Tab-separated table of C-alpha atoms in Angstrom:
chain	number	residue	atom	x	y	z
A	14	UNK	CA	17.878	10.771	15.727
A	15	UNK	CA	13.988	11.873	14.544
A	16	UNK	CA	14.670	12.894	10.711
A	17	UNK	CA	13.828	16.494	10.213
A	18	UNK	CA	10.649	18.034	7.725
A	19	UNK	CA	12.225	19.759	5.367
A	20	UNK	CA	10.423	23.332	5.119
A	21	UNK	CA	7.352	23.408	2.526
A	22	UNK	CA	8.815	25.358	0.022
A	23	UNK	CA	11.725	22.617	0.352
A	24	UNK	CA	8.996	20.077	-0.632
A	25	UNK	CA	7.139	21.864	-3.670
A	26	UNK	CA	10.752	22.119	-5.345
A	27	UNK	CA	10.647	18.197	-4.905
A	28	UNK	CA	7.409	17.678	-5.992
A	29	UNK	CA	8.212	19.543	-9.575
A	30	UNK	CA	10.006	17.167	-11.610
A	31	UNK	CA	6.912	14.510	-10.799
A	32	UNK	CA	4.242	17.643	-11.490
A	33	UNK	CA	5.469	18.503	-14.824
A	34	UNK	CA	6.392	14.559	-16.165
A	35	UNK	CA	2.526	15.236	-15.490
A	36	UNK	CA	1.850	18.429	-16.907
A	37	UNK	CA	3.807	19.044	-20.129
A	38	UNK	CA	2.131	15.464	-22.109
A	39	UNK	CA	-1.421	16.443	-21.127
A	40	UNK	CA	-1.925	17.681	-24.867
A	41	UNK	CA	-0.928	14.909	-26.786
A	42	UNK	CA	-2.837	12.559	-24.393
A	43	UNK	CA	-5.911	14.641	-23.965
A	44	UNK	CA	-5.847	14.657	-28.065
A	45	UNK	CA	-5.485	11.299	-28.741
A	46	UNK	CA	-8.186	10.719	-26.295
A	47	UNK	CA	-10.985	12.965	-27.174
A	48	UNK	CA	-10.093	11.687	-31.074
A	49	UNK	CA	-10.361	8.060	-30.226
A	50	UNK	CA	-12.972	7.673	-27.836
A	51	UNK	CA	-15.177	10.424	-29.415
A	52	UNK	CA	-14.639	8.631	-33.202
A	53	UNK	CA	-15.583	5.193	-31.869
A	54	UNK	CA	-18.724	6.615	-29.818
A	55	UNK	CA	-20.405	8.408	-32.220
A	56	UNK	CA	-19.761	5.874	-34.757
A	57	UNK	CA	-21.547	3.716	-32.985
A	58	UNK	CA	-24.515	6.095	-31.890
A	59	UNK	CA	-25.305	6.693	-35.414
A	60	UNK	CA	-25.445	2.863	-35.568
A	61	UNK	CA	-27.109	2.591	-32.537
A	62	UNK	CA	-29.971	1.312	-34.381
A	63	UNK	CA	-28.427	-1.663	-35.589
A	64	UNK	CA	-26.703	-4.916	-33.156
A	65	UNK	CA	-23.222	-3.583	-33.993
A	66	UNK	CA	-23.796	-0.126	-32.756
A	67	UNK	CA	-24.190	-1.292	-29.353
A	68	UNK	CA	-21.054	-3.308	-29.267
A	69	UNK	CA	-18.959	0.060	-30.664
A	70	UNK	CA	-20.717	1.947	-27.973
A	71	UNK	CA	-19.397	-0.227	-25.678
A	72	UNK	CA	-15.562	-0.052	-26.954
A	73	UNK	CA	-16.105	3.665	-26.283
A	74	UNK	CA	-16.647	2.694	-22.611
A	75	UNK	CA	-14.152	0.756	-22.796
A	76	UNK	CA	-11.795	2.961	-24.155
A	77	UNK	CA	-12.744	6.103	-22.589
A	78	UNK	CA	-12.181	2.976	-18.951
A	79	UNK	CA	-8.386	2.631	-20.184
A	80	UNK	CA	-7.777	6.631	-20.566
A	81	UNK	CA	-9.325	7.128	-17.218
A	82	UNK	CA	-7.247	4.444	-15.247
A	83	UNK	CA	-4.084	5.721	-16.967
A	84	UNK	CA	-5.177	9.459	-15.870
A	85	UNK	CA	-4.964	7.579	-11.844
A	86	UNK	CA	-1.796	6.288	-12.424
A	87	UNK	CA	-0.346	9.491	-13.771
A	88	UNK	CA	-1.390	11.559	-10.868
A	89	UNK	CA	-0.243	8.221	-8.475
A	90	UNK	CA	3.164	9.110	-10.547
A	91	UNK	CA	3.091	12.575	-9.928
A	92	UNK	CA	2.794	11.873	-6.271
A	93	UNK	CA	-0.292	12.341	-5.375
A	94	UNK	CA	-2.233	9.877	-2.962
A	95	UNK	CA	-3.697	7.001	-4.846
A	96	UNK	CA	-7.624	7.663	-5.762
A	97	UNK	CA	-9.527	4.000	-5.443
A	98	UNK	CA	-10.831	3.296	-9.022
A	99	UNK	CA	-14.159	1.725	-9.328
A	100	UNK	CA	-15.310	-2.015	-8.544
A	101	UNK	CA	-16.033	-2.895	-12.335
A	102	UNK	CA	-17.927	-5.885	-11.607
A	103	UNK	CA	-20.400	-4.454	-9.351
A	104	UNK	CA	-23.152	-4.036	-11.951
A	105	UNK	CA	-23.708	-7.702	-12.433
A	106	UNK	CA	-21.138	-9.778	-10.834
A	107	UNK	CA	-23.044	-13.278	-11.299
A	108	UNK	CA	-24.784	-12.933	-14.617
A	109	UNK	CA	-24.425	-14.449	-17.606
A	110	UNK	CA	-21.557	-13.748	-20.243
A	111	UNK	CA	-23.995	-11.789	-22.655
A	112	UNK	CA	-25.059	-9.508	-19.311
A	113	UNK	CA	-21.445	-8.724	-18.079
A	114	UNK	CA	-20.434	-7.655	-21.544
A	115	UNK	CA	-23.546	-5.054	-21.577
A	116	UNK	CA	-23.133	-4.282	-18.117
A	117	UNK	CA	-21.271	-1.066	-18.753
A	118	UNK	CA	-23.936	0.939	-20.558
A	119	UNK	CA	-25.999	0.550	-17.260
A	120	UNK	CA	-23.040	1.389	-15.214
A	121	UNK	CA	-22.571	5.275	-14.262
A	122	UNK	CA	-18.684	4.572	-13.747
A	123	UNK	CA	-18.489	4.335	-17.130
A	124	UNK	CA	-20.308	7.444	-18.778
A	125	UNK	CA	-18.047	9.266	-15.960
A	126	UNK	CA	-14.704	8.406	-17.658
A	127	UNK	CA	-16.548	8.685	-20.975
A	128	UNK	CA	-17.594	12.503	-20.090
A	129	UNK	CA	-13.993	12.997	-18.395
A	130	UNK	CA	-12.065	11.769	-21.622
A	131	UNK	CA	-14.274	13.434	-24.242
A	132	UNK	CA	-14.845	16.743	-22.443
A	133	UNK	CA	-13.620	17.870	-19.226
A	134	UNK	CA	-10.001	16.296	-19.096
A	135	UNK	CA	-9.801	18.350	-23.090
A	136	UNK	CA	-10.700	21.169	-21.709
A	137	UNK	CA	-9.340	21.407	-18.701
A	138	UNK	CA	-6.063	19.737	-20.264
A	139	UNK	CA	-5.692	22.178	-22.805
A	140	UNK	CA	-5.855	25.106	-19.889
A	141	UNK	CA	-3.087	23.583	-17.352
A	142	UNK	CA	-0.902	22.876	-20.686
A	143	UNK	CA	-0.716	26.254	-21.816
A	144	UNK	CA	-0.082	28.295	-18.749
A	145	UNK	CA	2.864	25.260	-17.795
A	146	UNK	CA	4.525	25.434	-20.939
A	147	UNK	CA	3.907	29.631	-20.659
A	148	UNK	CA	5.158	29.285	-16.808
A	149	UNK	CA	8.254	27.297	-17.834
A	150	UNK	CA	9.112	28.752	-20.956
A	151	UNK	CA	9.489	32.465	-19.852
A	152	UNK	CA	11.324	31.009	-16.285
A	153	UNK	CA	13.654	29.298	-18.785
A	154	UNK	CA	14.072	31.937	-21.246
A	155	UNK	CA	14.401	34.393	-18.628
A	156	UNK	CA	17.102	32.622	-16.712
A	157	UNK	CA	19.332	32.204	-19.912
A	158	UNK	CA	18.534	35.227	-21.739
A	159	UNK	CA	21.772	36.750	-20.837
A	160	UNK	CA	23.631	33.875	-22.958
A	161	UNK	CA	21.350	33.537	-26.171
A	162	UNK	CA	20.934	36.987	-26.427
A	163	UNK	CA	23.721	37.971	-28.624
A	164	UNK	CA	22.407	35.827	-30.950
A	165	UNK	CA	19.491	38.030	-31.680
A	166	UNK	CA	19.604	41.040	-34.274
A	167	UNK	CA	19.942	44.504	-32.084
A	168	UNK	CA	17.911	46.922	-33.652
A	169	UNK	CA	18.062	50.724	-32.984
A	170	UNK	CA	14.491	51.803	-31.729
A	171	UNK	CA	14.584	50.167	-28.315
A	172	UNK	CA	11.230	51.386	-27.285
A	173	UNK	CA	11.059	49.068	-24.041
A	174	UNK	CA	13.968	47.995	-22.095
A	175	UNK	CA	14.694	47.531	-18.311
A	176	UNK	CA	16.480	51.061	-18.325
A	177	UNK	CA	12.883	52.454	-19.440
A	178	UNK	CA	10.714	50.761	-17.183
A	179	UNK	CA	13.153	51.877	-14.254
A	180	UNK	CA	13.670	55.415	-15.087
A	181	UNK	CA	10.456	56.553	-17.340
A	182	UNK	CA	12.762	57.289	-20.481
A	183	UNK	CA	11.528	54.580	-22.862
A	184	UNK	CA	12.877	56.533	-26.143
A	185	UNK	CA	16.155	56.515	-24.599
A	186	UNK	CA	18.761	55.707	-27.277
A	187	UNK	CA	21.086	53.200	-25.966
A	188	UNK	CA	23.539	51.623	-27.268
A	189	UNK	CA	23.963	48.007	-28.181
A	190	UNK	CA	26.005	46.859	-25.480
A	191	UNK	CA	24.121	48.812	-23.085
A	192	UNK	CA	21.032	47.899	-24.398
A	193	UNK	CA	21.716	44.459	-24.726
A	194	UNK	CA	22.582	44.247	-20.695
A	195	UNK	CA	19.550	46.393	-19.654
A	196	UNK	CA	17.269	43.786	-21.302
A	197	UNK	CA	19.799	40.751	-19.895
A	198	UNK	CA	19.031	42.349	-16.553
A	199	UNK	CA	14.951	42.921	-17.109
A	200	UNK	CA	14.246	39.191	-18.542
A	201	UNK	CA	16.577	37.519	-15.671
A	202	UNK	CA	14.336	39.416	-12.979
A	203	UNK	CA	11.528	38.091	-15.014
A	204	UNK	CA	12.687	34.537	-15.073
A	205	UNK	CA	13.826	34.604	-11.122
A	206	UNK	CA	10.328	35.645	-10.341
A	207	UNK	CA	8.555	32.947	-12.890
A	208	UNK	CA	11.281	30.323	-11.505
A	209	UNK	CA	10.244	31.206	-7.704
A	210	UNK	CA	6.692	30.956	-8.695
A	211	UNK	CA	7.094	27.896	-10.546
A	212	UNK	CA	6.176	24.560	-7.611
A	213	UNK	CA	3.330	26.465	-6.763
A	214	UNK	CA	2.197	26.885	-10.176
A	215	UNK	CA	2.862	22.957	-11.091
A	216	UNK	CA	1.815	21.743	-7.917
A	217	UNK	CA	-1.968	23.849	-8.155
A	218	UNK	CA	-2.672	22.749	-11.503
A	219	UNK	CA	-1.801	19.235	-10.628
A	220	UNK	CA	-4.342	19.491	-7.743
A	221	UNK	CA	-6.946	21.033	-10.334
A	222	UNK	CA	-6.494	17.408	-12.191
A	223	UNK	CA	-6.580	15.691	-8.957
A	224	UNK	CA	-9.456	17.382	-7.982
A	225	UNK	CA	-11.528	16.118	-11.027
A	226	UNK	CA	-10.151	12.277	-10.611
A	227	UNK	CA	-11.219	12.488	-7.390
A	228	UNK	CA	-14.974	13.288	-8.193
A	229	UNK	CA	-15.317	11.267	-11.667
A	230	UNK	CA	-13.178	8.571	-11.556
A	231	UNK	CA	-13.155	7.294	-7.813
A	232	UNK	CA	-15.639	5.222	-6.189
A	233	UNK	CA	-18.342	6.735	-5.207
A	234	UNK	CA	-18.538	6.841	-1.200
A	235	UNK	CA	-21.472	4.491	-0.479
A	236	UNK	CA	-19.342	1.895	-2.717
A	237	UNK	CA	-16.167	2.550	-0.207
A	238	UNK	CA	-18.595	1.786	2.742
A	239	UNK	CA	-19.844	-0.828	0.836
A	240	UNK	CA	-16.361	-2.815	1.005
A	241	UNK	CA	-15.560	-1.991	4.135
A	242	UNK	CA	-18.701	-3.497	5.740
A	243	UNK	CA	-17.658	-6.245	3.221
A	244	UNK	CA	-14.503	-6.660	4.795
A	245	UNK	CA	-15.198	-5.899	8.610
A	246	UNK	CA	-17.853	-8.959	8.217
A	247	UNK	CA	-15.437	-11.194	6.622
A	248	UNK	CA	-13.137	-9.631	8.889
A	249	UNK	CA	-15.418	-10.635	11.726
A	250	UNK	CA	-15.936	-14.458	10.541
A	251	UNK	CA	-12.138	-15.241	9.972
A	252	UNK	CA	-11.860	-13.661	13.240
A	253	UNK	CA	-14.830	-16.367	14.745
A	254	UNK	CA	-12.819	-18.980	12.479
A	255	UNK	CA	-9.506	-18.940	13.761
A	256	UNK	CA	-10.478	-19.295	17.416
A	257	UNK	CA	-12.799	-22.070	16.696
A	258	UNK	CA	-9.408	-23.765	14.882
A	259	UNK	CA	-7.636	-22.694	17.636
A	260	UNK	CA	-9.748	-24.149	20.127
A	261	UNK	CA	-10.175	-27.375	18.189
A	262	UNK	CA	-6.770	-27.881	17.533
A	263	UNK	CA	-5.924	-27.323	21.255
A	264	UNK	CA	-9.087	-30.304	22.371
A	265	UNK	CA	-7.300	-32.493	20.257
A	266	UNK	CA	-4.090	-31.867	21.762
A	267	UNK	CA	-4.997	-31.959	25.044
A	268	UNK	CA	-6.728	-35.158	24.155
A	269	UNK	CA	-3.770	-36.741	22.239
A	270	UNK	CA	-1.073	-35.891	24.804
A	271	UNK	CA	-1.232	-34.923	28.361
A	272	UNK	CA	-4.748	-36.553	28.404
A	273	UNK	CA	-3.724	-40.107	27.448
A	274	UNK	CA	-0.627	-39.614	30.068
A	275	UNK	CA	-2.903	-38.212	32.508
A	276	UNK	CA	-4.844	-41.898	32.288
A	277	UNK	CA	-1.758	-43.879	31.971
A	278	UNK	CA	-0.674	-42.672	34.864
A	279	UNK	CA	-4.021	-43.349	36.759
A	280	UNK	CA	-3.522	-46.822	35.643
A	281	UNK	CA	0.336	-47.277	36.972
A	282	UNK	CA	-0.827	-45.783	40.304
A	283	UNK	CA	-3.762	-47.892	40.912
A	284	UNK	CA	-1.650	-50.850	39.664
A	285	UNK	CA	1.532	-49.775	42.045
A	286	UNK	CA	-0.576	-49.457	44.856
A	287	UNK	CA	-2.265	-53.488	44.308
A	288	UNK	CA	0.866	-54.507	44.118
A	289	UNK	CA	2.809	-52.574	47.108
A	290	UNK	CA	2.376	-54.816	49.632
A	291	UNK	CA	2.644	-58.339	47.327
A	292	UNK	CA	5.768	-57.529	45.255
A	293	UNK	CA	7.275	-54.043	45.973
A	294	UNK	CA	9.902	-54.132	43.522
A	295	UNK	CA	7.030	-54.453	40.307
A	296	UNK	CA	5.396	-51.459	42.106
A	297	UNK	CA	8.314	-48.916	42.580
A	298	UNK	CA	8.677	-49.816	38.386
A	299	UNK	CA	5.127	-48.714	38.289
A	300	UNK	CA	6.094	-45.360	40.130
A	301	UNK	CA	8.863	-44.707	38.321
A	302	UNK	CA	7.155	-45.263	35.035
A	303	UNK	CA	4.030	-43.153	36.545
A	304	UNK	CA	6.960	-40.476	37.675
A	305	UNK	CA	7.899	-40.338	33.871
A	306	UNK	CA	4.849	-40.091	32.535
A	307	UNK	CA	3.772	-36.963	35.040
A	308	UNK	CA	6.758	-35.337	33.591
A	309	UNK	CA	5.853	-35.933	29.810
A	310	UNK	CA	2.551	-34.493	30.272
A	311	UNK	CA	3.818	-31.537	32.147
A	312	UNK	CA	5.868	-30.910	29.038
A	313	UNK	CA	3.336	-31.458	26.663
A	314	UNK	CA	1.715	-28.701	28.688
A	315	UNK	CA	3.644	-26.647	29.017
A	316	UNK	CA	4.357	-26.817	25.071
A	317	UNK	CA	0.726	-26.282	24.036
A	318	UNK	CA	0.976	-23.322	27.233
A	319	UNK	CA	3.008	-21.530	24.981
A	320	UNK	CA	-0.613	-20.820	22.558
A	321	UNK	CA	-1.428	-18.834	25.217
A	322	UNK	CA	-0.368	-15.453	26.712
A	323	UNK	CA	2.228	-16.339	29.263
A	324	UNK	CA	2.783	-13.556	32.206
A	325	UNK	CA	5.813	-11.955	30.894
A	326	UNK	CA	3.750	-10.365	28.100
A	327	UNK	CA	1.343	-8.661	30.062
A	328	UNK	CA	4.567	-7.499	32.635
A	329	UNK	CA	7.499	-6.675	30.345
A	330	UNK	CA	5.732	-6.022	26.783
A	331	UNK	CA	6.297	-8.611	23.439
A	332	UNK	CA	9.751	-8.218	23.016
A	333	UNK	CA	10.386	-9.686	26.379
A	334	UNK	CA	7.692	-12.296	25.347
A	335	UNK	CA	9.146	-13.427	22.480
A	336	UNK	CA	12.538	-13.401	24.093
A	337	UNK	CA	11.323	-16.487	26.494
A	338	UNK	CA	9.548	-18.064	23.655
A	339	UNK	CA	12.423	-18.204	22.014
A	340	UNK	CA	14.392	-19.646	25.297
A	341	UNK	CA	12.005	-22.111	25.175
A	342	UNK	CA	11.715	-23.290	21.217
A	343	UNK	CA	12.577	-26.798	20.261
A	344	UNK	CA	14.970	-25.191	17.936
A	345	UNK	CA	17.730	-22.408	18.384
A	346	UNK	CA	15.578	-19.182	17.803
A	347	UNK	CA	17.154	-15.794	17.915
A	348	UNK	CA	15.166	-12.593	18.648
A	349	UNK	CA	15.588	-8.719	16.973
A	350	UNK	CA	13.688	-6.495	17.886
A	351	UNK	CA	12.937	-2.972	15.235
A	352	UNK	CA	10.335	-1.011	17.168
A	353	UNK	CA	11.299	2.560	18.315
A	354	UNK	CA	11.792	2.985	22.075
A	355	UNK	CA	9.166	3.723	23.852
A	356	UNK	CA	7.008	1.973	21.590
A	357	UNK	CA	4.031	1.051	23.335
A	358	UNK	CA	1.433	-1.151	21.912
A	359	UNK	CA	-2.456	-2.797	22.615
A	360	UNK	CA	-2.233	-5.801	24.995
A	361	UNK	CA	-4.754	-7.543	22.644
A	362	UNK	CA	-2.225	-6.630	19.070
A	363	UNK	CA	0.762	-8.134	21.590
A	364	UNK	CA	-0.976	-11.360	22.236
A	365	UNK	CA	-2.014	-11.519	18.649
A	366	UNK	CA	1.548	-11.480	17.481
A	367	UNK	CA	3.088	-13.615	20.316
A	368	UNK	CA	0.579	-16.349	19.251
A	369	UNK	CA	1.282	-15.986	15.810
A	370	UNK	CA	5.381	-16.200	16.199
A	371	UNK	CA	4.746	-19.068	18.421
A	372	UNK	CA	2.544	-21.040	15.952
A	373	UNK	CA	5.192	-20.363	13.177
A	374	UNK	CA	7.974	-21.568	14.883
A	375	UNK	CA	5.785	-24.710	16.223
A	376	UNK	CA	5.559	-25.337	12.502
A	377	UNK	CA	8.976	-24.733	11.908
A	378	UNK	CA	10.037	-27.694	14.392
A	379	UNK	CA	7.099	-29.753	13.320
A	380	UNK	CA	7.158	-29.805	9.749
A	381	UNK	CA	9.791	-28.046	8.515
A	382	UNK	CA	13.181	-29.653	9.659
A	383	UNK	CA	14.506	-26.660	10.676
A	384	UNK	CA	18.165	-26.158	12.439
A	385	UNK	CA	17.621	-22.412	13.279
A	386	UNK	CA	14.341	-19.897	13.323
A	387	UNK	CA	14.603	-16.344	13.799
A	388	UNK	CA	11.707	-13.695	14.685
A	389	UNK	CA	11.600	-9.848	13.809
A	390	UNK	CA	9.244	-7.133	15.011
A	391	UNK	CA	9.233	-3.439	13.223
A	392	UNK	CA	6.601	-0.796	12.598
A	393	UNK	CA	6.016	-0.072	9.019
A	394	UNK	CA	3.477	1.434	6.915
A	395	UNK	CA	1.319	1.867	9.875
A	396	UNK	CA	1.494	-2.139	10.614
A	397	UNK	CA	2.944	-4.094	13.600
A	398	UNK	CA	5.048	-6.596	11.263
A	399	UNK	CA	6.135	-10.214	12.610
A	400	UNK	CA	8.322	-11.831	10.515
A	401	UNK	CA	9.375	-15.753	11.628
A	402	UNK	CA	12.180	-17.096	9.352
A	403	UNK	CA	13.813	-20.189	9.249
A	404	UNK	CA	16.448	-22.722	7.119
A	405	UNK	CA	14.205	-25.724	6.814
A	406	UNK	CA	13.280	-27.693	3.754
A	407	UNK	CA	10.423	-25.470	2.880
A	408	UNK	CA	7.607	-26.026	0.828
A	409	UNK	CA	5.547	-24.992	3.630
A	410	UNK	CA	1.513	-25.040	2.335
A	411	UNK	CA	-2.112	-24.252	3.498
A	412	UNK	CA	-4.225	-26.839	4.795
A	413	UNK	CA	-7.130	-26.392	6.403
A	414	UNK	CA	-7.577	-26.057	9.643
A	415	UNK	CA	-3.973	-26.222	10.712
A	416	UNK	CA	-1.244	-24.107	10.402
A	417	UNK	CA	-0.379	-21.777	8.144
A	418	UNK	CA	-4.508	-21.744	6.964
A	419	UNK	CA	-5.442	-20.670	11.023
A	420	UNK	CA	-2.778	-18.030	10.647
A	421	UNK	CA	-3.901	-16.398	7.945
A	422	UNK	CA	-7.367	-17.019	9.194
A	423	UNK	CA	-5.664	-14.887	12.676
A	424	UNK	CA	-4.621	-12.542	10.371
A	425	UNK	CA	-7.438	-11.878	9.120
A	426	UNK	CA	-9.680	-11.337	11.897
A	427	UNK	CA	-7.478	-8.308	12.696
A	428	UNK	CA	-7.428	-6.805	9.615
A	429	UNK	CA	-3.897	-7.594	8.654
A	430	UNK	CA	-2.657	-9.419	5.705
A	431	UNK	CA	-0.209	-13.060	6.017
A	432	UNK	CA	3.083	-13.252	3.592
A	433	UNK	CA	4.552	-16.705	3.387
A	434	UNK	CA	7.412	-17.471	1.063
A	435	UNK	CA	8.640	-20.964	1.163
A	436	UNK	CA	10.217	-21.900	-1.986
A	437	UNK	CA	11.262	-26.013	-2.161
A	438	UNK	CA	14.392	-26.536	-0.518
A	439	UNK	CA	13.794	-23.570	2.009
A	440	UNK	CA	14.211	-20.911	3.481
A	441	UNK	CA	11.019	-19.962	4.741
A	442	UNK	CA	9.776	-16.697	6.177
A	443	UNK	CA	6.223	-15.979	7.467
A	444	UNK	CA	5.648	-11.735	7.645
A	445	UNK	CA	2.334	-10.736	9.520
A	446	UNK	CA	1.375	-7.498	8.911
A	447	UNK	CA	-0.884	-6.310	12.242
A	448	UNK	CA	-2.439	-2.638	11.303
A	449	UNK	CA	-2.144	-0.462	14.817
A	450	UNK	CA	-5.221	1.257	15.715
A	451	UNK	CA	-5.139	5.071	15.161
C-alpha cells in the first residue's frame, strides 16, 4: 500500500528536535568563532608586514574554512538538503607546494567563510538565539506554570492577572488561591499559543541560516556547471571506452572460438568429401567430428549472444530478461525482482543493466568458482540498482580492459556509480547503481 504524507504541520513538529539541536548552541559557537578567527586574523594583519604575518593570515582562512564546513554539516543535521561546499583546490590545482599553501588568500571561497564567521553568522547568530531561547522558554514556562507556581511568593497587589485582562478590573483584590489559578490559567494560554507557534518559529530561523550557507558558503554556480561539464565529458569518454572494450573483447572471442571451429570444420568437410568415395568409413568420422564442432561453435555463440539484447527484453521488459539469462547461466542463478508494479523503464537503461548482470555472472563462472549467483533489481534513491551476488572464492579485481574495469567503465558512461565487494574467500556482490532519467 502507497505510504501516506503526513499533513505539514505533522512534519514541522518532526523537524523541531533537529531545528533546535541547531538553534539553542549557535551562541557558544558563533563566540568561539568570531574570538578565534578574528584574534588570529588581525594578529596577523598587524604583522602583515613581516613573512609570518602572511602565514597567520592564512590560519585565519583556515580557521574561519573549518567553522564554515561545520556550519554545512549542522544544517545537513538539522535536516536540511546538503549545500555543495567549495572545490578547494581549484585555485591552483598543479602548482608548486609554496603556491597551494598561498592559494587561499587569492581564493574568494575563503574571505566568504572568513566574513561569515567573523560577522554575519555573529550577528545573525546572536538574533535566532535569543528569540529561540525567548520562544521556548515562555512555551515551557507557560505550559508548567500551573505546577511551579506555588513555589513563588503571592503578594497582595495583583495589578495584572488573567481575571483583569478578561473583565477590565485589574485592581481587583483576589485572593491567593484565586489569584494563583487566574494567572495558572493566563500563562498556560500563553504557553499553548507559544507551543503551537513553536515549528514554525524553529523551522524559519533555521531557513534564515540556510539561506546565508547557501549564498556564502556553496559553490558558486558557474563552478557547479563547471563539474558537471567535467563529468558529462568524462562521462562521455568512459561511455566511448566501454564499447570499444566491449567490441574488442567480443573480436577476440569471436576469433578464439566459433571462428577457429568455423575453419576446423571447413577443413573436416573438404577432407570428408576427398575421402567419400575412397574410404567412407574415415569420412563419416570426419562428419561426425565436423557435426561436433558445428555444435560447439553454435554454443560459443550463443554464449557470447547473451552480450547482446536478446528479444525477450525488448517484448516482456528486464525482469523477464534476466529471468532467461538466468535459465541459461553456466551456474544455478536465481532471479528477485524489487521494482514496483507497473514500473516501466528506458529500453536503452534495460539493455544497460541486462548487459551488465550478464557480464557479472560470466565472471562469476569464469573466474570466480562459483556454485550459485543471484541477481536483484530495485529502485532506490532515484537509481535503477543491479546487484549480482555470488559464493565464489572472491578476490575479484580490476584489470584493464576486462571485466570488472569495462563495467565500471559501463557504469560510467551512464552516469551511475559500480560497488564491488569481494573480500578473499568470497562472497562477492557487484551493485550498479543506473540513475533514471527525470
Amino acid at each position: 500500500m502507497p505510504t501516506r504524507t503526513p499533513p505539514l504541520y505533522a512534519r514541522l513538529w518532526r523537524g523541531v528536535p533537529r531545528e533546535l539541536g541547531f538553534l539553542l548552541p549557535l551562541l557558544p559557537i558563533v563566540v568561539v568563532g568570531i574570538s578565534l578567527t578574528a584574534s588570529v586574523f588581525f594578529t596577523g594583519v598587524g604583522m602583515i608586514f613581516i613573512v609570518v604575518g602572511v602565514f597567520i593570515v592564512l590560519a585565519a582562512l583556515f580557521i574561519a574554512r573549518g567553522f564554515g564546513m561545520f556550519e554545512l554539516l549542522r544544517l545537513r543535521g538539522a535536516g536540511f538538503p546538503a549545500i555543495t561546499p567549495p572545490k578547494w583546490d581549484r585555485v591552483a590545482p598543479q602548482a608548486s607546494p609554496f603556491a597551494k599553501i598561498i592559494a587561499p588568500t587569492v581564493d574568494g571561497h575563503y574571505w566568504l567563510y572568513l566574513l561569515h564567521t567573523m560577522v554575519i553568522n555573529p550577528i545573525v547568530g546572536i538574533v535566532t538565539w535569543t528569540i529561540t531561547i525567548v520562544w521556548t522558554s515562555t512555551a515551557l514556562g507557560g505550559l508548567s506554570y500551573w505546577f511551579w507556581q506555588r513555589y513563588i511568593p503571592y503578594g497582595t497587589d495583583r495589578d495584572w492577572t488573567f481575571w483583569g485582562v478578561t473583565t477590565g478590573d485589574f485592581g481587583s483584590d483576589l485572593s491567593e488561591a484565586a489569584g494563583r489559578a487566574n494567572d495558572s490559567i493566563f500563562f498556560l494560554v500563553v504557553g499553548i499559543l507559544f507551543t503551537l507557534t513553536l515549528p514554525f518559529v524553529t523551522r524559519g530561523l533555521t531557513w534564515v541560516h540556510y539561506g546565508i550557507a547557501k549564498g556564502m558558503l556553496s559553490a558558486f554556480l558557474s563552478e557547479v556547471l563547471q563539474q558537471q561539464v567535467t563529468g558529462l565529458a568524462s562521462s562521455r569518454s568512459a561511455a566511448v571506452a566501454a564499447e570499444g572494450t566491449a567490441l574488442r573483447r567480443l573480436e577476440r572471442d569471436i576469433h578464439d572460438g566459433p571462428q577457429q571451429r568455423l575453419v576446423r570444420l571447413q577443413m573436416d568437410l573438404a577432407a570428408a568429401d576427398r575421402q567419400l568415395d575412397a574410404d567412407p568409413a574415415a569420412a563419416r568420422a570426419l562428419i561426425e567430428e565436423a557435426l561436433q564442432q558445428s555444435k560447439d561453435a553454435l554454443d560459443e555463440l550463443r554464449a557470447l549472444s547473451r552480450g547482446f539484447a536478446p528479444p525477450i527484453l525488448l517484448d516482456r521488459g528486464l525482469v523477464a530478461a534476466l529471468e532467461s539469462l538466468a535459465v541459461r547461466a553456466p551456474l544455478p542463478t536465481t532471479v528477485a525482482s524489487e521494482l514496483p508494479d507497473g514500473t516501466v523503464l528506458p529500453e536503452e537503461l534495460q539493455r544497460n543493466a541486462y548487459f551488465i548482470a550478464a557480464e557479472a555472472l560470466t565472471n562469476a563462472a569464469k573466474h570466480a568458482e562459483a556454485a550459485a549467483a543471484t541477481v536483484v533489481v530495485r529502485i532506490a534513491g532515484g537509481a535503477l540498482e543491479v546487484e549480482v551476488g555470488d559464493d565464489g572464492r572472491g578476490g575479484a579485481v580490476a584489470v584493464a580492459g576486462h571485466g570488472i574495469a569495462g563495467l565500471h567503465e559501463r557504469v560510467h558512461g551512464l552516469g551511475g556509480t559500480l560497488e564491488v565487494t569481494s573480500p578473499d574467500g568470497g562472497p562477492t556482490t557487484v551493485l550498479a547503481k543506473l540513475p533514471l532519467a527525470g
